[in-house]
mmCIF file of C-alpha atoms in Angstrom:
data_model
loop_
_atom_site.group_PDB
_atom_site.id
_atom_site.type_symbol
_atom_site.label_atom_id
_atom_site.label_comp_id
_atom_site.label_asym_id
_atom_site.label_seq_id
_atom_site.Cartn_x
_atom_site.Cartn_y
_atom_site.Cartn_z
ATOM 1 C CA UNK L 30 -7.062 4.568 -31.472
ATOM 2 C CA UNK L 31 -8.596 6.655 -28.704
ATOM 3 C CA UNK L 32 -6.920 5.699 -25.442
ATOM 4 C CA UNK L 33 -9.133 5.368 -22.359
ATOM 5 C CA UNK L 34 -7.176 7.298 -19.751
ATOM 6 C CA UNK L 35 -8.320 6.935 -16.144
ATOM 7 C CA UNK L 36 -7.659 10.061 -14.106
ATOM 8 C CA UNK L 37 -5.495 11.109 -17.038
ATOM 9 C CA UNK L 38 -3.260 8.038 -16.901
ATOM 10 C CA UNK L 39 -2.900 4.655 -18.563
ATOM 11 C CA UNK L 40 -0.757 1.715 -17.372
ATOM 12 C CA UNK L 41 2.042 0.729 -19.743
ATOM 13 C CA UNK L 42 3.500 -2.780 -19.874
ATOM 14 C CA UNK L 43 7.025 -2.705 -21.250
ATOM 15 C CA UNK L 44 8.255 -5.776 -23.092
ATOM 16 C CA UNK L 45 11.659 -6.439 -24.632
ATOM 17 C CA UNK L 46 11.233 -6.493 -28.402
ATOM 18 C CA UNK L 47 13.841 -9.213 -28.846
ATOM 19 C CA UNK L 48 13.635 -11.480 -25.805
ATOM 20 C CA UNK L 49 9.914 -10.813 -25.051
ATOM 21 C CA UNK L 50 10.841 -10.438 -21.375
ATOM 22 C CA UNK L 51 8.421 -8.205 -19.438
ATOM 23 C CA UNK L 52 10.720 -5.453 -18.192
ATOM 24 C CA UNK L 53 8.536 -3.110 -16.153
ATOM 25 C CA UNK L 54 5.146 -1.481 -15.755
ATOM 26 C CA UNK L 55 4.794 2.297 -15.592
ATOM 27 C CA UNK L 56 2.151 4.962 -16.214
ATOM 28 C CA UNK L 57 1.716 7.444 -19.043
ATOM 29 C CA UNK L 58 -0.458 10.460 -19.684
ATOM 30 C CA UNK L 59 -1.377 11.621 -23.195
ATOM 31 C CA UNK L 60 1.666 13.885 -23.370
ATOM 32 C CA UNK L 61 4.018 11.020 -22.457
ATOM 33 C CA UNK L 62 2.420 8.840 -25.155
ATOM 34 C CA UNK L 63 2.740 11.676 -27.695
ATOM 35 C CA UNK L 64 6.419 12.215 -26.805
ATOM 36 C CA UNK L 65 7.050 8.473 -27.080
ATOM 37 C CA UNK L 66 5.485 8.341 -30.542
ATOM 38 C CA UNK L 67 7.252 11.501 -31.737
ATOM 39 C CA UNK L 68 10.721 10.684 -30.450
ATOM 40 C CA UNK L 69 10.698 6.881 -30.596
ATOM 41 C CA UNK L 70 11.932 6.737 -26.978
ATOM 42 C CA UNK L 71 9.819 5.660 -24.007
ATOM 43 C CA UNK L 72 8.358 8.440 -21.875
ATOM 44 C CA UNK L 73 6.200 7.967 -18.791
ATOM 45 C CA UNK L 74 4.427 9.977 -16.124
ATOM 46 C CA UNK L 75 5.720 9.734 -12.564
ATOM 47 C CA UNK L 76 2.843 9.763 -10.100
ATOM 48 C CA UNK L 77 5.197 10.493 -7.164
ATOM 49 C CA UNK L 78 7.131 13.289 -8.895
ATOM 50 C CA UNK L 79 4.054 14.485 -10.822
ATOM 51 C CA UNK L 80 5.949 14.972 -14.063
ATOM 52 C CA UNK L 81 6.818 13.317 -17.333
ATOM 53 C CA UNK L 82 10.103 11.471 -17.484
ATOM 54 C CA UNK L 83 12.092 9.911 -20.279
ATOM 55 C CA UNK L 84 13.288 6.443 -19.349
ATOM 56 C CA UNK L 85 17.071 6.597 -19.012
ATOM 57 C CA UNK L 86 17.286 10.372 -18.690
ATOM 58 C CA UNK L 87 19.454 9.897 -15.603
ATOM 59 C CA UNK L 88 20.761 6.346 -15.936
ATOM 60 C CA UNK L 89 21.319 6.303 -19.704
ATOM 61 C CA UNK L 90 19.240 3.107 -19.818
ATOM 62 C CA UNK L 91 16.951 4.327 -22.570
ATOM 63 C CA UNK L 92 14.209 2.364 -24.310
ATOM 64 C CA UNK L 93 13.906 2.569 -28.095
ATOM 65 C CA UNK L 94 10.224 1.913 -28.861
ATOM 66 C CA UNK L 95 9.523 -0.327 -31.857
ATOM 67 C CA UNK L 96 5.763 -0.578 -31.491
ATOM 68 C CA UNK L 97 2.955 0.536 -29.204
ATOM 69 C CA UNK L 98 -0.058 -1.746 -28.814
ATOM 70 C CA UNK L 99 -3.339 -1.203 -26.984
ATOM 71 C CA UNK L 100 -5.493 -3.859 -25.389
ATOM 72 C CA UNK L 101 -9.098 -4.618 -26.368
ATOM 73 C CA UNK L 102 -10.511 -1.963 -24.038
ATOM 74 C CA UNK L 103 -7.827 0.565 -25.054
ATOM 75 C CA UNK L 104 -7.160 1.222 -21.369
ATOM 76 C CA UNK L 105 -3.694 -0.382 -21.220
ATOM 77 C CA UNK L 106 -0.677 0.063 -23.491
ATOM 78 C CA UNK L 107 2.171 -2.274 -24.404
ATOM 79 C CA UNK L 108 5.507 -0.758 -25.444
ATOM 80 C CA UNK L 109 7.810 -3.128 -27.326
ATOM 81 C CA UNK L 110 11.294 -1.786 -26.723
ATOM 82 C CA UNK L 111 14.998 -2.298 -27.156
ATOM 83 C CA UNK L 112 16.334 -1.801 -23.642
ATOM 84 C CA UNK L 113 19.797 -0.359 -23.006
ATOM 85 C CA UNK L 114 21.245 -1.746 -19.768
ATOM 86 C CA UNK L 115 18.871 -2.402 -16.898
ATOM 87 C CA UNK L 116 15.172 -1.533 -16.914
ATOM 88 C CA UNK L 117 15.034 -1.767 -13.125
ATOM 89 C CA UNK L 118 16.368 0.977 -10.870
ATOM 90 C CA UNK L 119 17.695 -1.782 -8.618
ATOM 91 C CA UNK L 120 20.099 -2.881 -11.358
ATOM 92 C CA UNK L 121 18.260 -5.883 -12.755
ATOM 93 C CA UNK L 122 17.422 -6.287 -16.423
ATOM 94 C CA UNK L 123 13.707 -6.570 -15.516
ATOM 95 C CA UNK L 124 11.779 -5.201 -12.541
ATOM 96 C CA UNK L 125 10.150 -8.646 -12.291
ATOM 97 C CA UNK L 126 13.245 -10.320 -10.886
ATOM 98 C CA UNK L 127 11.540 -12.007 -7.912
ATOM 99 C CA UNK L 128 8.801 -14.549 -7.339
ATOM 100 C CA UNK L 129 5.969 -13.678 -4.984
ATOM 101 C CA UNK L 130 7.654 -16.014 -2.496
ATOM 102 C CA UNK L 131 10.752 -13.765 -2.625
ATOM 103 C CA UNK L 132 13.086 -15.958 -4.681
ATOM 104 C CA UNK L 133 15.449 -13.828 -6.801
ATOM 105 C CA UNK L 134 15.487 -15.135 -10.389
ATOM 106 C CA UNK L 135 17.881 -12.762 -12.152
ATOM 107 C CA UNK L 136 21.441 -11.529 -11.657
ATOM 108 C CA UNK L 137 22.031 -7.869 -10.963
ATOM 109 C CA UNK L 138 23.725 -6.456 -14.082
ATOM 110 C CA UNK L 139 24.270 -2.878 -12.960
ATOM 111 C CA UNK L 140 25.310 -1.247 -9.669
ATOM 112 C CA UNK L 141 22.495 1.243 -9.099
ATOM 113 C CA UNK L 142 24.777 3.523 -7.039
ATOM 114 C CA UNK L 143 26.885 4.097 -10.141
ATOM 115 C CA UNK L 144 24.033 5.212 -12.404
ATOM 116 C CA UNK L 145 21.566 7.029 -10.173
ATOM 117 C CA UNK L 146 21.932 10.040 -7.926
ATOM 118 C CA UNK L 147 18.752 8.814 -6.299
ATOM 119 C CA UNK L 148 16.628 5.717 -6.718
ATOM 120 C CA UNK L 149 13.425 7.436 -7.799
ATOM 121 C CA UNK L 150 13.469 6.245 -11.373
ATOM 122 C CA UNK P 10 6.667 -10.809 -0.297
ATOM 123 C CA UNK P 11 4.276 -8.166 1.015
ATOM 124 C CA UNK P 12 2.280 -6.852 -1.926
ATOM 125 C CA UNK P 13 1.645 -3.100 -2.063
ATOM 126 C CA UNK P 14 -2.052 -2.946 -2.883
ATOM 127 C CA UNK P 15 -3.434 0.458 -3.895
ATOM 128 C CA UNK P 16 -7.042 0.902 -2.857
ATOM 129 C CA UNK P 17 -6.978 -2.832 -2.233
ATOM 130 C CA UNK P 18 -5.908 -3.739 -5.771
ATOM 131 C CA UNK P 19 -2.775 -4.558 -7.714
ATOM 132 C CA UNK P 20 -2.388 -4.659 -11.520
ATOM 133 C CA UNK P 21 -1.515 -8.087 -12.920
ATOM 134 C CA UNK P 22 0.335 -8.559 -16.207
ATOM 135 C CA UNK P 23 -0.420 -11.962 -17.688
ATOM 136 C CA UNK P 24 2.223 -13.567 -19.857
ATOM 137 C CA UNK P 25 2.116 -16.868 -21.726
ATOM 138 C CA UNK P 26 4.556 -19.229 -20.030
ATOM 139 C CA UNK P 27 5.553 -20.859 -23.313
ATOM 140 C CA UNK P 28 5.422 -18.154 -25.991
ATOM 141 C CA UNK P 29 6.127 -15.202 -23.633
ATOM 142 C CA UNK P 30 3.303 -13.304 -25.335
ATOM 143 C CA UNK P 31 1.668 -10.665 -23.116
ATOM 144 C CA UNK P 32 -1.934 -11.854 -23.000
ATOM 145 C CA UNK P 33 -3.811 -9.333 -20.869
ATOM 146 C CA UNK P 34 -3.690 -7.010 -17.894
ATOM 147 C CA UNK P 35 -6.226 -7.320 -15.081
ATOM 148 C CA UNK P 36 -6.544 -6.400 -11.400
ATOM 149 C CA UNK P 37 -6.388 -8.538 -8.279
ATOM 150 C CA UNK P 38 -7.137 -8.039 -4.600
ATOM 151 C CA UNK P 39 -5.494 -10.080 -1.853
ATOM 152 C CA UNK P 40 -8.254 -12.688 -1.972
ATOM 153 C CA UNK P 41 -7.824 -13.169 -5.761
ATOM 154 C CA UNK P 42 -4.070 -13.591 -5.290
ATOM 155 C CA UNK P 43 -4.648 -16.089 -2.479
ATOM 156 C CA UNK P 44 -7.121 -18.083 -4.603
ATOM 157 C CA UNK P 45 -4.659 -18.052 -7.505
ATOM 158 C CA UNK P 46 -1.864 -19.404 -5.322
ATOM 159 C CA UNK P 47 -4.089 -22.009 -3.660
ATOM 160 C CA UNK P 48 -5.786 -23.340 -6.792
ATOM 161 C CA UNK P 49 -3.086 -22.779 -9.416
ATOM 162 C CA UNK P 50 -5.642 -21.032 -11.656
ATOM 163 C CA UNK P 51 -5.741 -17.298 -12.345
ATOM 164 C CA UNK P 52 -8.266 -15.272 -10.356
ATOM 165 C CA UNK P 53 -8.839 -11.537 -10.642
ATOM 166 C CA UNK P 54 -11.011 -8.781 -9.219
ATOM 167 C CA UNK P 55 -13.491 -7.113 -11.557
ATOM 168 C CA UNK P 56 -13.721 -3.408 -10.802
ATOM 169 C CA UNK P 57 -16.939 -3.068 -12.818
ATOM 170 C CA UNK P 58 -18.695 -6.108 -11.307
ATOM 171 C CA UNK P 59 -17.041 -5.560 -7.901
ATOM 172 C CA UNK P 60 -16.281 -9.227 -7.409
ATOM 173 C CA UNK P 61 -13.620 -11.868 -7.780
ATOM 174 C CA UNK P 62 -13.694 -13.900 -10.975
ATOM 175 C CA UNK P 63 -11.830 -16.952 -12.135
ATOM 176 C CA UNK P 64 -10.512 -16.518 -15.653
ATOM 177 C CA UNK P 65 -12.440 -18.883 -17.908
ATOM 178 C CA UNK P 66 -15.329 -19.474 -15.484
ATOM 179 C CA UNK P 67 -17.720 -18.661 -18.329
ATOM 180 C CA UNK P 68 -15.643 -19.206 -21.470
ATOM 181 C CA UNK P 69 -13.654 -22.226 -20.330
ATOM 182 C CA UNK P 70 -10.512 -20.343 -21.330
ATOM 183 C CA UNK P 71 -8.745 -20.930 -18.037
ATOM 184 C CA UNK P 72 -5.196 -19.946 -17.131
ATOM 185 C CA UNK P 73 -2.980 -22.445 -15.311
ATOM 186 C CA UNK P 74 -0.501 -20.344 -13.323
ATOM 187 C CA UNK P 75 3.093 -21.586 -13.299
ATOM 188 C CA UNK P 76 4.671 -18.713 -11.423
ATOM 189 C CA UNK P 77 3.786 -15.363 -9.888
ATOM 190 C CA UNK P 78 6.418 -12.635 -9.875
ATOM 191 C CA UNK P 79 6.382 -9.199 -8.276
ATOM 192 C CA UNK P 80 8.180 -6.119 -9.519
ATOM 193 C CA UNK P 81 10.827 -4.205 -7.560
ATOM 194 C CA UNK P 82 8.251 -2.051 -5.758
ATOM 195 C CA UNK P 83 5.944 -5.058 -5.151
ATOM 196 C CA UNK P 84 3.043 -3.013 -6.533
ATOM 197 C CA UNK P 85 2.575 -5.010 -9.759
ATOM 198 C CA UNK P 86 2.309 -8.760 -10.336
ATOM 199 C CA UNK P 87 3.224 -10.940 -13.289
ATOM 200 C CA UNK P 88 1.352 -14.231 -13.773
ATOM 201 C CA UNK P 89 3.107 -16.725 -16.062
ATOM 202 C CA UNK P 90 0.314 -18.923 -17.408
ATOM 203 C CA UNK P 91 -0.673 -21.683 -19.781
ATOM 204 C CA UNK P 92 -3.654 -20.184 -21.593
ATOM 205 C CA UNK P 93 -6.507 -22.366 -22.844
ATOM 206 C CA UNK P 94 -8.074 -20.823 -25.949
ATOM 207 C CA UNK P 95 -8.295 -17.051 -26.165
ATOM 208 C CA UNK P 96 -7.294 -14.684 -23.356
ATOM 209 C CA UNK P 97 -9.293 -11.862 -24.945
ATOM 210 C CA UNK P 98 -13.083 -11.664 -24.669
ATOM 211 C CA UNK P 99 -13.086 -10.502 -28.296
ATOM 212 C CA UNK P 100 -11.758 -13.894 -29.392
ATOM 213 C CA UNK P 101 -8.083 -13.088 -29.873
ATOM 214 C CA UNK P 102 -5.290 -15.044 -28.226
ATOM 215 C CA UNK P 103 -4.038 -11.800 -26.615
ATOM 216 C CA UNK P 104 -5.900 -8.622 -25.677
ATOM 217 C CA UNK P 105 -2.988 -6.709 -27.239
ATOM 218 C CA UNK P 106 -3.993 -7.538 -30.810
ATOM 219 C CA UNK P 107 -3.854 -3.976 -32.173
ATOM 220 C CA UNK P 108 -1.265 -1.245 -32.588
ATOM 221 C CA UNK P 109 -2.025 2.203 -31.222
ATOM 222 C CA UNK P 110 -2.617 3.214 -34.852
ATOM 223 C CA UNK P 111 -5.423 0.612 -35.037
ATOM 224 C CA UNK P 112 -3.722 -2.060 -37.137
ATOM 225 C CA UNK P 113 -4.943 -5.551 -36.198
ATOM 226 C CA UNK P 114 -1.955 -7.874 -35.732
ATOM 227 C CA UNK P 115 -3.580 -11.195 -34.768
ATOM 228 C CA UNK P 116 -6.235 -13.494 -36.169
ATOM 229 C CA UNK P 117 -9.406 -14.069 -34.211
ATOM 230 C CA UNK P 118 -9.261 -17.683 -32.971
ATOM 231 C CA UNK P 119 -12.633 -17.885 -31.219
ATOM 232 C CA UNK P 120 -16.124 -16.565 -31.971
ATOM 233 C CA UNK P 121 -16.956 -14.664 -28.778
ATOM 234 C CA UNK P 122 -20.709 -15.172 -29.344
ATOM 235 C CA UNK P 123 -20.153 -18.905 -28.948
ATOM 236 C CA UNK P 124 -18.371 -18.758 -25.584
ATOM 237 C CA UNK P 125 -19.895 -15.819 -23.729
ATOM 238 C CA UNK P 126 -23.433 -15.061 -22.684
ATOM 239 C CA UNK P 127 -22.222 -11.514 -22.300
ATOM 240 C CA UNK P 128 -18.953 -9.784 -23.026
ATOM 241 C CA UNK P 129 -18.155 -8.663 -19.503
ATOM 242 C CA UNK P 130 -15.216 -10.944 -18.966
#
């Protein structure tokens, strides 16, 4: 499939392959997608750091990618992954741990201070 | 929660409340989010048509919203919905019906010609 990148990037929804939980949303460029397909581990593009990153490169919380899907317009990707540890840099299994009203739905499973030198991931 | 809109918009991941299937990704502005919360039905902002739309306004394939979650950075939303019919304008239950290699994973459940006057939705 030809991916429709916008300004060189495509949003990636990341879903747990086993539980189907939506873990996070990140961005990828074509190089990050290529690295993900070649290595089988999720890579993204950081818009703030302006570089490709491998999920878990600092925290060890890597994502083994089982399948990559595109949507009908081929302008969004879905990574189905096995997540090690916490997807969220705040220590929660999923970044979507709160309702829009602010209610926290999940327990923190990791102390972020113990796995990150900074909280940029 | 204060939502971090970028250029007035936020990406919305839409997940089936019952099956946990990821159905689609769309965009919302603050007015679409407000309408979604007030009515209980998913509203989005169309970047191509430059206007708010209610999912299913043409097709009847509405989305009853059970919960809205934000991610850690509050710059992405997750709508948990009960989907009537097909989320995808191409007649599939989910827009993510293909792998990146082009393999079709789902059956078409609706003939799009029968529910849309055009295929803009």
